């Protein structure tokens, strides 16, 4: 695999760390800025708002720029925002910098996925995307616990300094390792927005919204579920979250490999497995050992779908992938909000702390249904056009018999990774 994927993974690590570390630092930040914990929680919502707004906006505005320039620009904004966050004199300023830090999140992942896929032959695209996203999953295993510990022991401002340094390392790595790629031919805001006229793009976003919404319905309430239902002490939740992160990492890498073999069947299997694990968790949450095993498996099945869906939307966007791929991150954050809201709704209704797992299972089933509709429509379209089965429609082939996509991929000129 090209070294450029390592540079993209470093950026993903920084983005993942700053997105999720806030959850462990709310008491320290609330005390430092003299606000309540619920008010400090707006910092989480502010970052998510930045992602939802920034992903389509920055990608559309920069559609005519070379993709390496977009990667450097978004990582520079991310790095600067986190370093300024470390100096924020009050809650309002910190909230503003959190929104700014969220703006480049979706664009970096969307453009990064397109670049990652363009660096390898067509039959290895999903694996390449999963290598970049491994940085995001590893952030939950290493970055978030380390950042939380640093913030608790030394001060929360140092956590932002740490993330800023990771962003600076990613900036240097992208500049040195990612090959220069010219702006896509006929690129522009109108062309990128044109991808949203395709129902398949909306179906892919729907898969993310409901499929990952199922994961967040459960994950948002994992701490009270483990302490009040499974019987773990509060200190044990940290390693349970790390176990979930390990599952995410394994699932992400596994998903990339299986998706290259048969994209749609892999997606069906991951979503069905996620629905099953979430449904079982309503019962296994009452036992410490079974709960830990199920948490790990939810991480595997839930995040195996990540590179699968990202590769799916690269196919469905048909020549204008950047904005559609970036919008996956907006859908991901909407999934977070929907899952958390519905999970809280059933708890408030008195159905118990394990009820969000059943809600999550239902959302995953809806995501699976949307995936099946997407697959059926794609097969019908292919049949009308007189084509044979393709790897993305799930005939189980690796695609090795097809001509490899040029290194530039997706409508770009092929570019050499050397000397550019």
Short mmCIF file of C-alpha atoms in Angstrom, two decimals:
data_model
loop_
_atom_site.label_atom_id
_atom_site.label_comp_id
_atom_site.label_asym_id
_atom_site.label_seq_id
_atom_site.Cartn_x
_atom_site.Cartn_y
_atom_site.Cartn_z
CA UNK A 1 0.00 0.00 0.00
CA UNK A 2 1.27 3.53 -0.81
CA UNK A 3 2.87 5.53 2.02
CA UNK A 4 0.43 8.33 1.22
CA UNK A 5 -2.24 6.28 3.00
CA UNK A 6 -0.22 6.63 6.21
CA UNK A 7 -0.33 10.41 5.89
CA UNK A 8 -4.11 10.30 5.43
CA UNK A 9 -4.42 7.96 8.43
CA UNK A 10 -2.47 10.41 10.63
CA UNK A 11 -4.94 13.14 9.70
CA UNK A 12 -7.87 10.82 10.42
CA UNK A 13 -6.31 10.01 13.81
CA UNK A 14 -6.23 13.68 14.76
CA UNK A 15 -9.79 14.28 13.58
CA UNK A 16 -11.10 11.24 15.43
CA UNK A 17 -9.29 12.19 18.63
CA UNK A 18 -10.60 15.75 18.79
CA UNK A 19 -14.15 14.62 17.92
CA UNK A 20 -14.50 12.07 20.71
CA UNK A 21 -12.06 13.19 23.44
CA UNK A 22 -14.41 15.96 24.53
CA UNK A 23 -16.78 13.41 26.06
CA UNK A 24 -14.18 12.46 28.65
CA UNK A 25 -13.15 16.03 29.48
CA UNK A 26 -16.50 17.74 30.07
CA UNK A 27 -16.11 17.97 33.89
CA UNK A 28 -12.63 19.53 33.62
CA UNK A 29 -13.66 21.99 30.92
CA UNK A 30 -16.86 22.90 32.74
CA UNK A 31 -14.89 23.64 35.91
CA UNK A 32 -12.19 25.56 34.06
CA UNK A 33 -14.66 27.79 32.23
CA UNK A 34 -17.07 28.05 35.18
CA UNK A 35 -20.07 26.61 33.32
CA UNK A 36 -22.32 23.62 33.96
CA UNK A 37 -21.59 20.22 32.44
CA UNK A 38 -24.70 20.43 30.19
CA UNK A 39 -23.45 23.82 28.95
CA UNK A 40 -20.01 22.35 28.34
CA UNK A 41 -21.76 19.61 26.37
CA UNK A 42 -22.53 22.24 23.73
CA UNK A 43 -18.88 21.86 22.70
CA UNK A 44 -19.72 18.37 21.40
CA UNK A 45 -22.76 19.67 19.53
CA UNK A 46 -20.74 22.60 18.18
CA UNK A 47 -18.17 20.30 16.60
CA UNK A 48 -20.93 18.17 15.08
CA UNK A 49 -22.57 21.31 13.69
CA UNK A 50 -19.27 22.29 12.11
CA UNK A 51 -19.02 18.88 10.46
CA UNK A 52 -22.57 18.98 9.08
CA UNK A 53 -22.11 22.48 7.65
CA UNK A 54 -18.48 22.24 6.60
CA UNK A 55 -18.54 18.92 4.77
CA UNK A 56 -20.73 20.03 1.86
CA UNK A 57 -19.82 23.74 1.99
CA UNK A 58 -16.00 23.50 1.92
CA UNK A 59 -16.02 20.62 -0.57
CA UNK A 60 -18.30 22.47 -2.97
CA UNK A 61 -16.35 25.74 -2.70
CA UNK A 62 -13.03 23.94 -3.28
CA UNK A 63 -14.27 21.66 -6.05
CA UNK A 64 -11.97 23.26 -8.64
CA UNK A 65 -8.86 22.99 -6.48
CA UNK A 66 -6.38 20.11 -6.73
CA UNK A 67 -7.28 17.50 -4.14
CA UNK A 68 -3.90 17.65 -2.41
CA UNK A 69 -4.43 21.39 -1.94
CA UNK A 70 -7.82 20.65 -0.38
CA UNK A 71 -6.24 18.15 2.01
CA UNK A 72 -3.54 20.61 3.05
CA UNK A 73 -6.02 23.45 3.47
CA UNK A 74 -8.46 21.48 5.61
CA UNK A 75 -5.70 20.07 7.81
CA UNK A 76 -4.20 23.54 8.27
CA UNK A 77 -7.60 24.88 9.42
CA UNK A 78 -8.03 21.91 11.74
CA UNK A 79 -4.57 22.35 13.27
CA UNK A 80 -4.95 26.10 13.79
CA UNK A 81 -8.43 25.71 15.32
CA UNK A 82 -7.22 23.22 17.91
CA UNK A 83 -4.20 25.29 18.88
CA UNK A 84 -6.42 28.36 19.29
CA UNK A 85 -8.81 26.22 21.39
CA UNK A 86 -5.96 25.67 23.84
CA UNK A 87 -5.79 29.45 24.36
CA UNK A 88 -9.55 30.12 24.52
CA UNK A 89 -10.19 32.55 27.42
CA UNK A 90 -13.84 31.57 27.96
CA UNK A 91 -16.57 29.11 27.02
CA UNK A 92 -17.94 31.21 24.14
CA UNK A 93 -14.56 31.44 22.44
CA UNK A 94 -13.94 27.73 22.91
CA UNK A 95 -17.34 26.95 21.41
CA UNK A 96 -16.52 29.05 18.35
CA UNK A 97 -13.18 27.29 17.86
CA UNK A 98 -14.88 23.90 18.19
CA UNK A 99 -17.25 24.80 15.35
CA UNK A 100 -14.25 25.92 13.28
CA UNK A 101 -12.40 22.68 14.04
CA UNK A 102 -15.42 20.69 12.82
CA UNK A 103 -15.70 22.50 9.49
CA UNK A 104 -12.81 20.67 7.71
CA UNK A 105 -13.65 17.24 9.19
CA UNK A 106 -15.99 15.93 6.50
CA UNK A 107 -14.08 17.50 3.63
CA UNK A 108 -10.81 15.89 4.70
CA UNK A 109 -12.44 12.46 4.96
CA UNK A 110 -14.40 12.87 1.72
CA UNK A 111 -11.52 14.14 -0.39
CA UNK A 112 -9.12 11.78 1.41
CA UNK A 113 -11.28 8.78 0.50
CA UNK A 114 -11.25 9.81 -3.16
CA UNK A 115 -7.47 10.27 -3.08
CA UNK A 116 -6.92 6.96 -1.25
CA UNK A 117 -9.01 5.09 -3.81
CA UNK A 118 -7.16 6.76 -6.69
CA UNK A 119 -3.76 5.56 -5.44
CA UNK A 120 -4.48 1.86 -6.00
CA UNK A 121 -6.00 -0.42 -8.61
CA UNK A 122 -9.80 -0.54 -8.70
CA UNK A 123 -10.00 -3.93 -7.00
CA UNK A 124 -8.18 -2.57 -3.93
CA UNK A 125 -10.13 0.67 -3.42
CA UNK A 126 -12.08 -0.36 -0.33
CA UNK A 127 -8.93 -1.67 1.33
CA UNK A 128 -7.16 1.63 0.64
CA UNK A 129 -10.09 3.61 2.09
CA UNK A 130 -10.10 1.37 5.17
CA UNK A 131 -6.38 2.04 5.70
CA UNK A 132 -7.10 5.77 5.89
CA UNK A 133 -10.09 5.24 8.21
CA UNK A 134 -7.93 3.06 10.46
CA UNK A 135 -6.62 6.34 11.84
CA UNK A 136 -10.14 7.24 12.97
CA UNK A 137 -10.72 3.91 14.68
CA UNK A 138 -7.27 3.89 16.30
CA UNK A 139 -8.09 7.31 17.74
CA UNK A 140 -10.69 5.61 19.92
CA UNK A 141 -8.13 3.06 21.12
CA UNK A 142 -5.14 5.35 21.69
CA UNK A 143 -5.86 9.01 21.02
CA UNK A 144 -9.02 9.46 23.09
CA UNK A 145 -7.77 7.64 26.24
CA UNK A 146 -4.40 9.41 26.03
CA UNK A 147 -6.02 12.80 25.45
CA UNK A 148 -8.46 12.23 28.30
CA UNK A 149 -5.67 11.22 30.68
CA UNK A 150 -3.55 14.21 29.67
CA UNK A 151 -6.46 16.58 30.17
CA UNK A 152 -7.32 15.14 33.57
CA UNK A 153 -3.76 15.10 34.88
CA UNK A 154 -2.20 18.23 33.36
CA UNK A 155 -5.12 20.33 32.15
CA UNK A 156 -7.63 20.20 29.30
CA UNK A 157 -5.79 22.86 27.29
CA UNK A 158 -2.87 20.46 26.81
CA UNK A 159 -5.21 17.99 25.12
CA UNK A 160 -5.89 20.55 22.41
CA UNK A 161 -2.16 21.20 22.13
CA UNK A 162 -1.62 17.46 21.63
CA UNK A 163 -4.29 17.30 18.93
CA UNK A 164 -2.82 20.38 17.26
CA UNK A 165 0.58 18.71 17.13
CA UNK A 166 -0.99 15.62 15.55
CA UNK A 167 -2.60 17.92 12.98
CA UNK A 168 0.78 19.53 12.28
CA UNK A 169 2.33 16.08 11.79
CA UNK A 170 -0.48 15.19 9.39
CA UNK A 171 0.06 18.44 7.49
CA UNK A 172 3.75 17.67 7.00
CA UNK A 173 3.00 14.04 6.09
CA UNK A 174 0.40 14.96 3.49
CA UNK A 175 2.75 17.55 1.97
CA UNK A 176 5.59 15.03 1.75
CA UNK A 177 3.83 11.77 0.88
CA UNK A 178 0.59 12.43 -0.98
CA UNK A 179 1.23 12.78 -4.73
CA UNK A 180 0.10 15.96 -6.44
CA UNK A 181 -3.13 15.42 -8.32
CA UNK A 182 -4.54 17.96 -10.73
CA UNK A 183 -8.05 19.24 -10.24
CA UNK A 184 -10.56 16.84 -11.84
CA UNK A 185 -11.49 17.72 -15.41
CA UNK A 186 -14.73 19.71 -15.65
CA UNK A 187 -14.69 20.05 -11.87
CA UNK A 188 -16.87 22.65 -10.21
CA UNK A 189 -19.64 23.20 -7.72
CA UNK A 190 -22.37 22.47 -10.26
CA UNK A 191 -20.82 19.13 -11.23
CA UNK A 192 -20.38 18.06 -7.60
CA UNK A 193 -23.92 19.11 -6.69
CA UNK A 194 -25.13 17.18 -9.71
CA UNK A 195 -24.29 13.95 -7.89
CA UNK A 196 -27.24 14.62 -5.58
CA UNK A 197 -29.64 14.28 -8.49
CA UNK A 198 -28.91 10.56 -8.38
CA UNK A 199 -31.21 8.57 -6.06
CA UNK A 200 -28.39 6.12 -5.37
CA UNK A 201 -26.38 8.84 -3.61
CA UNK A 202 -29.30 9.59 -1.29
CA UNK A 203 -29.76 5.88 -0.65
CA UNK A 204 -26.10 5.60 0.38
CA UNK A 205 -26.52 8.54 2.77
CA UNK A 206 -29.66 6.88 4.13
CA UNK A 207 -27.70 3.70 4.84
CA UNK A 208 -25.25 5.73 6.92
CA UNK A 209 -27.94 7.72 8.74
CA UNK A 210 -29.92 4.67 9.85
CA UNK A 211 -27.20 2.01 9.99
CA UNK A 212 -24.81 4.07 12.09
CA UNK A 213 -27.75 5.61 13.91
CA UNK A 214 -28.31 2.15 15.34
CA UNK A 215 -24.78 2.07 16.72
CA UNK A 216 -25.14 5.49 18.34
CA UNK A 217 -28.51 4.66 19.90
CA UNK A 218 -26.60 2.06 21.92
CA UNK A 219 -23.20 3.72 22.29
CA UNK A 220 -24.58 7.02 23.61
CA UNK A 221 -25.79 5.26 26.77
CA UNK A 222 -23.07 2.67 27.15
CA UNK A 223 -21.74 4.07 30.45
CA UNK A 224 -24.98 3.89 32.50
CA UNK A 225 -25.81 0.60 30.80
CA UNK A 226 -22.55 -0.97 31.92
CA UNK A 227 -22.56 0.47 35.46
CA UNK A 228 -26.26 0.12 36.32
CA UNK A 229 -27.15 -3.01 34.35
CA UNK A 230 -23.98 -5.08 33.82
CA UNK A 231 -22.56 -4.15 37.22
CA UNK A 232 -19.19 -2.73 36.18
CA UNK A 233 -17.64 0.00 38.29
CA UNK A 234 -17.18 3.41 36.68
CA UNK A 235 -13.43 2.92 36.28
CA UNK A 236 -13.96 -0.16 34.10
CA UNK A 237 -15.87 1.77 31.45
CA UNK A 238 -12.61 3.12 30.01
CA UNK A 239 -11.30 -0.30 29.02
CA UNK A 240 -14.73 -1.30 27.72
CA UNK A 241 -14.64 1.72 25.42
CA UNK A 242 -11.11 0.74 24.38
CA UNK A 243 -12.42 -2.77 23.63
CA UNK A 244 -15.10 -1.18 21.46
CA UNK A 245 -12.35 0.79 19.69
CA UNK A 246 -10.38 -2.40 19.02
CA UNK A 247 -13.52 -3.91 17.50
CA UNK A 248 -13.95 -0.80 15.35
CA UNK A 249 -10.37 -1.08 14.09
CA UNK A 250 -10.66 -4.77 13.23
CA UNK A 251 -14.06 -4.25 11.62
CA UNK A 252 -12.81 -1.34 9.54
CA UNK A 253 -9.87 -3.32 8.13
CA UNK A 254 -11.98 -6.44 7.63
CA UNK A 255 -14.67 -4.41 5.89
CA UNK A 256 -12.19 -2.95 3.45
CA UNK A 257 -10.93 -6.36 2.41
CA UNK A 258 -14.32 -8.01 2.07
CA UNK A 259 -15.84 -5.04 0.24
CA UNK A 260 -13.18 -5.35 -2.47
CA UNK A 261 -14.36 -8.93 -3.05
CA UNK A 262 -18.12 -8.32 -3.06
CA UNK A 263 -19.29 -4.87 -2.06
CA UNK A 264 -23.06 -5.20 -1.68
CA UNK A 265 -23.13 -8.70 -0.12
CA UNK A 266 -20.55 -7.49 2.41
CA UNK A 267 -22.69 -4.46 3.23
CA UNK A 268 -25.79 -6.64 3.68
CA UNK A 269 -23.87 -8.97 5.98
CA UNK A 270 -22.39 -6.18 8.12
CA UNK A 271 -25.74 -4.44 8.65
CA UNK A 272 -27.51 -7.72 9.41
CA UNK A 273 -24.76 -8.63 11.87
CA UNK A 274 -25.02 -5.21 13.52
CA UNK A 275 -28.79 -5.54 13.92
CA UNK A 276 -28.31 -8.99 15.45
CA UNK A 277 -25.60 -7.84 17.89
CA UNK A 278 -27.62 -4.81 19.00
CA UNK A 279 -30.70 -6.97 19.53
CA UNK A 280 -28.70 -9.48 21.56
CA UNK A 281 -27.14 -6.69 23.63
CA UNK A 282 -30.52 -5.98 25.19
CA UNK A 283 -30.10 -9.36 26.91
CA UNK A 284 -26.32 -9.85 27.17
CA UNK A 285 -25.95 -6.44 28.87
CA UNK A 286 -27.00 -8.14 32.11
CA UNK A 287 -23.84 -10.28 32.21
CA UNK A 288 -20.34 -8.79 32.51
CA UNK A 289 -18.55 -11.24 30.22
CA UNK A 290 -21.27 -11.43 27.58
CA UNK A 291 -21.64 -7.65 27.64
CA UNK A 292 -17.93 -7.14 26.94
CA UNK A 293 -17.98 -9.67 24.08
CA UNK A 294 -21.05 -8.03 22.56
CA UNK A 295 -19.53 -4.55 22.80
CA UNK A 296 -16.52 -5.80 20.85
CA UNK A 297 -18.74 -7.41 18.18
CA UNK A 298 -20.87 -4.28 17.82
CA UNK A 299 -17.65 -2.40 17.11
CA UNK A 300 -16.65 -4.98 14.49
CA UNK A 301 -19.97 -5.20 12.64
CA UNK A 302 -20.84 -1.51 12.92
CA UNK A 303 -17.60 -0.10 11.58
CA UNK A 304 -16.97 -2.81 9.00
CA UNK A 305 -19.70 -1.00 7.08
CA UNK A 306 -17.66 2.25 7.05
CA UNK A 307 -15.26 1.66 4.13
CA UNK A 308 -17.98 -0.35 2.42
CA UNK A 309 -20.40 2.58 2.29
CA UNK A 310 -17.60 5.03 1.45
CA UNK A 311 -16.63 2.87 -1.55
CA UNK A 312 -20.29 2.49 -2.52
CA UNK A 313 -20.80 6.23 -2.76
CA UNK A 314 -17.64 6.62 -4.84
CA UNK A 315 -19.31 4.29 -7.34
CA UNK A 316 -22.76 5.85 -7.16
CA UNK A 317 -21.55 9.45 -7.51
CA UNK A 318 -20.36 8.59 -11.05
CA UNK A 319 -17.54 11.04 -11.69
CA UNK A 320 -18.34 13.64 -9.02
CA UNK A 321 -17.36 11.82 -5.82
CA UNK A 322 -15.79 14.45 -3.56
CA UNK A 323 -18.90 16.23 -2.29
CA UNK A 324 -20.92 13.03 -2.02
CA UNK A 325 -18.11 11.31 -0.11
CA UNK A 326 -17.73 14.29 2.23
CA UNK A 327 -21.46 14.28 2.89
CA UNK A 328 -21.06 10.83 4.39
CA UNK A 329 -19.58 12.59 7.43
CA UNK A 330 -22.59 14.89 7.67
CA UNK A 331 -24.85 11.84 7.55
CA UNK A 332 -22.67 10.19 10.20
CA UNK A 333 -23.21 13.10 12.59
CA UNK A 334 -26.94 13.17 11.84
CA UNK A 335 -26.93 9.46 12.69
CA UNK A 336 -25.27 10.34 15.99
CA UNK A 337 -27.99 12.86 16.81
CA UNK A 338 -30.89 10.63 15.74
CA UNK A 339 -29.58 7.57 17.54
CA UNK A 340 -28.90 9.44 20.78
CA UNK A 341 -32.30 11.15 20.65
CA UNK A 342 -34.30 7.97 20.05
CA UNK A 343 -32.29 6.07 22.64
CA UNK A 344 -32.97 8.76 25.22
CA UNK A 345 -36.64 8.78 24.25
CA UNK A 346 -37.20 5.12 25.18
CA UNK A 347 -35.25 5.53 28.43
CA UNK A 348 -37.41 8.54 29.35
CA UNK A 349 -40.48 6.46 28.55
CA UNK A 350 -39.47 4.07 31.33
CA UNK A 351 -38.48 1.15 29.09
CA UNK A 352 -35.11 0.70 30.80
CA UNK A 353 -31.46 1.34 30.06
CA UNK A 354 -31.22 -1.58 27.63
CA UNK A 355 -34.11 -0.35 25.46
CA UNK A 356 -31.81 1.79 23.24
CA UNK A 357 -30.23 -1.45 22.01
CA UNK A 358 -33.55 -2.57 20.54
CA UNK A 359 -34.02 0.85 18.98
CA UNK A 360 -30.55 0.49 17.50
CA UNK A 361 -31.38 -2.93 16.11
CA UNK A 362 -34.47 -1.47 14.45
CA UNK A 363 -32.48 1.37 12.90
CA UNK A 364 -29.88 -1.09 11.58
CA UNK A 365 -32.68 -3.13 9.96
CA UNK A 366 -33.94 0.05 8.26
CA UNK A 367 -30.39 0.69 7.02
CA UNK A 368 -30.24 -2.88 5.70
CA UNK A 369 -33.55 -2.37 3.90
CA UNK A 370 -32.24 0.77 2.20
CA UNK A 371 -29.09 -1.12 1.18
CA UNK A 372 -31.19 -3.87 -0.39
CA UNK A 373 -33.21 -1.30 -2.34
CA UNK A 374 -29.96 0.29 -3.53
CA UNK A 375 -28.62 -3.07 -4.68
CA UNK A 376 -31.82 -4.01 -6.52
CA UNK A 377 -32.01 -0.68 -8.34
CA UNK A 378 -28.36 -0.91 -9.35
CA UNK A 379 -28.83 -4.43 -10.75
CA UNK A 380 -31.88 -3.32 -12.72
CA UNK A 381 -30.01 -0.36 -14.14
CA UNK A 382 -27.12 -2.59 -15.13
CA UNK A 383 -29.49 -5.05 -16.76
CA UNK A 384 -31.18 -2.27 -18.76
CA UNK A 385 -27.83 -1.06 -20.00
CA UNK A 386 -26.93 -4.59 -21.06
CA UNK A 387 -23.93 -4.95 -18.76
CA UNK A 388 -22.87 -8.03 -16.85
CA UNK A 389 -22.56 -8.22 -13.09
CA UNK A 390 -20.02 -5.87 -11.57
CA UNK A 391 -18.11 -6.17 -8.33
CA UNK A 392 -20.09 -3.33 -6.76
CA UNK A 393 -23.36 -5.13 -7.40
CA UNK A 394 -22.12 -8.14 -5.55
CA UNK A 395 -21.40 -11.05 -7.88
CA UNK A 396 -18.61 -12.03 -5.53
CA UNK A 397 -15.83 -11.37 -7.99
CA UNK A 398 -12.76 -9.43 -7.01
CA UNK A 399 -12.83 -7.31 -10.12
CA UNK A 400 -9.42 -8.60 -11.12
CA UNK A 401 -10.76 -9.52 -14.54
CA UNK A 402 -11.68 -5.90 -15.20
CA UNK A 403 -9.19 -3.30 -16.38
CA UNK A 404 -7.72 -1.46 -13.44
CA UNK A 405 -8.78 2.13 -12.95
CA UNK A 406 -6.10 4.65 -13.76
CA UNK A 407 -4.15 5.89 -10.79
CA UNK A 408 -5.93 9.23 -11.05
CA UNK A 409 -9.32 7.51 -10.81
CA UNK A 410 -12.83 8.92 -11.03
CA UNK A 411 -12.45 11.04 -14.10
CA UNK A 412 -8.95 12.36 -13.40
CA UNK A 413 -5.78 11.99 -15.39
CA UNK A 414 -3.56 9.26 -14.05
CA UNK A 415 -0.73 10.75 -12.06
CA UNK A 416 2.53 9.23 -11.05
CA UNK A 417 3.11 9.09 -7.29
CA UNK A 418 6.75 9.87 -7.91
CA UNK A 419 8.08 13.35 -8.35
CA UNK A 420 4.75 15.13 -8.21
#
